[in-house]
PDB file of C-alpha atoms in Angstrom:
ATOM      1  CA  MET A  11     125.670 120.258 102.579  1.00  0.00           C
ATOM      2  CA  SER A  12     124.740 117.894 105.299  1.00  0.00           C
ATOM      3  CA  ILE A  13     124.087 114.155 104.859  1.00  0.00           C
ATOM      4  CA  PHE A  14     120.406 114.736 106.109  1.00  0.00           C
ATOM      5  CA  MET A  15     119.974 117.603 103.590  1.00  0.00           C
ATOM      6  CA  SER A  16     121.432 115.669 100.740  1.00  0.00           C
ATOM      7  CA  LYS A  17     119.178 112.483 101.544  1.00  0.00           C
ATOM      8  CA  ALA A  18     116.006 114.498 101.856  1.00  0.00           C
ATOM      9  CA  ILE A  19     116.611 116.269  98.550  1.00  0.00           C
ATOM     10  CA  LEU A  20     117.341 112.866  97.001  1.00  0.00           C
ATOM     11  CA  ASP A  21     114.137 111.362  98.252  1.00  0.00           C
ATOM     12  CA  PHE A  22     112.323 114.333  97.001  1.00  0.00           C
ATOM     13  CA  PHE A  23     113.471 114.044  93.545  1.00  0.00           C
ATOM     14  CA  ILE A  24     113.183 110.249  93.385  1.00  0.00           C
ATOM     15  CA  ALA A  25     109.394 110.300  94.429  1.00  0.00           C
ATOM     16  CA  PHE A  26     108.946 113.405  92.052  1.00  0.00           C
ATOM     17  CA  GLY A  27     110.417 111.537  89.162  1.00  0.00           C
ATOM     18  CA  ILE A  28     108.690 108.318  89.724  1.00  0.00           C
ATOM     19  CA  VAL A  29     105.421 110.162  89.555  1.00  0.00           C
ATOM     20  CA  LEU A  30     106.352 112.286  86.637  1.00  0.00           C
ATOM     21  CA  GLY A  31     107.982 109.487  84.539  1.00  0.00           C
ATOM     22  CA  GLY A  32     105.243 107.039  85.349  1.00  0.00           C
ATOM     23  CA  ALA A  33     102.466 109.383  84.357  1.00  0.00           C
ATOM     24  CA  MET A  34     104.262 110.418  81.025  1.00  0.00           C
ATOM     25  CA  LEU A  35     105.019 106.772  80.153  1.00  0.00           C
ATOM     26  CA  GLY A  36     101.531 105.934  80.824  1.00  0.00           C
ATOM     27  CA  GLY A  37     100.366 108.534  78.625  1.00  0.00           C
ATOM     28  CA  ILE A  38     102.517 107.232  75.786  1.00  0.00           C
ATOM     29  CA  GLY A  39     101.051 103.611  76.359  1.00  0.00           C
ATOM     30  CA  ALA A  40      97.596 105.353  76.294  1.00  0.00           C
ATOM     31  CA  VAL A  41      98.248 106.793  72.745  1.00  0.00           C
ATOM     32  CA  VAL A  42      99.679 103.410  71.742  1.00  0.00           C
ATOM     33  CA  SER A  43      96.684 101.678  72.885  1.00  0.00           C
ATOM     34  CA  LEU A  44      94.277 104.192  71.497  1.00  0.00           C
ATOM     35  CA  GLN A  45      92.840 105.525  74.793  1.00  0.00           C
ATOM     36  CA  PRO A  46      92.656 109.058  76.226  1.00  0.00           C
ATOM     37  CA  PRO A  47      96.205 109.971  77.341  1.00  0.00           C
ATOM     38  CA  THR A  48      95.112 112.970  79.540  1.00  0.00           C
ATOM     39  CA  GLN A  49      92.791 110.703  81.556  1.00  0.00           C
ATOM     40  CA  THR A  50      95.326 107.890  81.786  1.00  0.00           C
ATOM     41  CA  MET A  51      98.190 110.315  82.900  1.00  0.00           C
ATOM     42  CA  LEU A  52      95.852 111.608  85.730  1.00  0.00           C
ATOM     43  CA  ASP A  53      95.054 108.211  86.921  1.00  0.00           C
ATOM     44  CA  VAL A  54      98.539 106.802  86.892  1.00  0.00           C
ATOM     45  CA  ALA A  55      99.701 110.021  88.816  1.00  0.00           C
ATOM     46  CA  ASP A  56      97.113 109.472  91.483  1.00  0.00           C
ATOM     47  CA  ARG A  57      97.790 105.685  91.626  1.00  0.00           C
ATOM     48  CA  ILE A  58     101.482 105.668  91.909  1.00  0.00           C
ATOM     49  CA  LYS A  59     101.900 108.338  94.598  1.00  0.00           C
ATOM     50  CA  ILE A  60     102.104 105.759  97.471  1.00  0.00           C
ATOM     51  CA  TRP A  61     104.704 103.540  95.578  1.00  0.00           C
ATOM     52  CA  ALA A  62     106.846 106.490  94.746  1.00  0.00           C
ATOM     53  CA  LEU A  63     106.882 107.389  98.367  1.00  0.00           C
ATOM     54  CA  ALA A  64     107.841 104.008  99.256  1.00  0.00           C
ATOM     55  CA  ALA A  65     110.358 103.713  96.493  1.00  0.00           C
ATOM     56  CA  ALA A  66     112.045 106.969  97.689  1.00  0.00           C
ATOM     57  CA  VAL A  67     112.501 105.994 101.220  1.00  0.00           C
ATOM     58  CA  GLY A  68     114.136 102.475 100.498  1.00  0.00           C
ATOM     59  CA  GLY A  69     111.264 100.319  99.238  1.00  0.00           C
ATOM     60  CA  THR A  70     110.733  98.330 102.404  1.00  0.00           C
ATOM     61  CA  MET A  71     109.178  98.821 105.719  1.00  0.00           C
ATOM     62  CA  ASP A  72     112.545  99.485 107.418  1.00  0.00           C
ATOM     63  CA  PRO A  73     111.936 103.313 107.816  1.00  0.00           C
ATOM     64  CA  LEU A  74     108.816 102.413 109.957  1.00  0.00           C
ATOM     65  CA  ARG A  75     110.813 100.085 111.901  1.00  0.00           C
ATOM     66  CA  VAL A  76     113.484 102.633 112.702  1.00  0.00           C
ATOM     67  CA  ILE A  77     110.653 105.025 113.740  1.00  0.00           C
ATOM     68  CA  GLU A  78     109.231 102.375 116.085  1.00  0.00           C
ATOM     69  CA  SER A  79     112.411 100.992 117.661  1.00  0.00           C
ATOM     70  CA  ASN A  80     113.740 104.508 118.369  1.00  0.00           C
ATOM     71  CA  MET A  81     110.437 105.890 119.729  1.00  0.00           C
ATOM     72  CA  ILE A  82     110.346 103.034 122.054  1.00  0.00           C
ATOM     73  CA  GLY A  83     113.793 103.378 123.174  1.00  0.00           C
ATOM     74  CA  GLY A  84     113.412 107.142 123.804  1.00  0.00           C
ATOM     75  CA  ASN A  85     115.720 108.007 121.100  1.00  0.00           C
ATOM     76  CA  LEU A  86     113.937 110.555 119.177  1.00  0.00           C
ATOM     77  CA  SER A  87     116.480 112.073 116.736  1.00  0.00           C
ATOM     78  CA  PRO A  88     116.692 109.214 114.270  1.00  0.00           C
ATOM     79  CA  ALA A  89     112.861 108.847 114.404  1.00  0.00           C
ATOM     80  CA  ILE A  90     112.419 112.455 113.695  1.00  0.00           C
ATOM     81  CA  LYS A  91     114.925 112.163 110.711  1.00  0.00           C
ATOM     82  CA  GLN A  92     112.805 109.004 109.258  1.00  0.00           C
ATOM     83  CA  ILE A  93     109.596 111.281 109.493  1.00  0.00           C
ATOM     84  CA  MET A  94     111.327 114.055 107.876  1.00  0.00           C
ATOM     85  CA  TYR A  95     112.561 111.700 105.038  1.00  0.00           C
ATOM     86  CA  LEU A  96     109.095 110.482 104.617  1.00  0.00           C
ATOM     87  CA  ALA A  97     107.687 114.125 104.649  1.00  0.00           C
ATOM     88  CA  PHE A  98     110.247 115.089 101.733  1.00  0.00           C
ATOM     89  CA  ALA A  99     109.337 112.139  99.706  1.00  0.00           C
ATOM     90  CA  PHE A 100     105.600 112.759 100.205  1.00  0.00           C
ATOM     91  CA  LEU A 101     106.098 116.394  99.035  1.00  0.00           C
ATOM     92  CA  GLY A 102     107.917 115.115  95.900  1.00  0.00           C
ATOM     93  CA  ALA A 103     105.227 112.739  95.188  1.00  0.00           C
ATOM     94  CA  HIS A 104     102.530 115.290  95.614  1.00  0.00           C
ATOM     95  CA  MET A 105     104.508 117.870  93.753  1.00  0.00           C
ATOM     96  CA  GLY A 106     104.750 115.531  90.799  1.00  0.00           C
ATOM     97  CA  SER A 107     101.120 114.656  90.791  1.00  0.00           C
ATOM     98  CA  GLU A 108     100.134 118.262  90.918  1.00  0.00           C
ATOM     99  CA  LEU A 109     102.506 118.981  87.962  1.00  0.00           C
ATOM    100  CA  VAL A 110     100.919 116.188  86.038  1.00  0.00           C
ATOM    101  CA  LYS A 111      97.443 117.646  86.870  1.00  0.00           C
ATOM    102  CA  TRP A 112      98.675 121.302  85.771  1.00  0.00           C
ATOM    103  CA  VAL A 113     100.016 120.001  82.377  1.00  0.00           C
ATOM    104  CA  CYS A 114      96.818 118.085  81.806  1.00  0.00           C
ATOM    105  CA  GLY A 115      94.699 121.287  82.399  1.00  0.00           C
ATOM    106  CA  ARG A 116      93.138 120.093  85.719  1.00  0.00           C
ATOM    107  CA  GLY A 117      95.091 122.036  88.157  1.00  0.00           C
TER     108      GLY A 117
END
């Protein structure tokens, strides 16, 4: 498997796991604090998506800098790779959020 696909799959599952794990632990915290776990899980899954995306691609603004510097320099291949990594991470975060909605009966 190519390095590109390996990193793209890893980004997908990191974002997916952050959303799913965060929502599940948020639900456990809601049960402990006597709040409705379903609503808490849904809220956490929606709020954590952007952070899952950021964490999956490295946790910094470096991917955006790579896109900017390569687009300005006319070198499109690294910029397209970074955009694809962001897309895979977004898909992972979104699918994690949709799974939480489905499990909670809202999807």
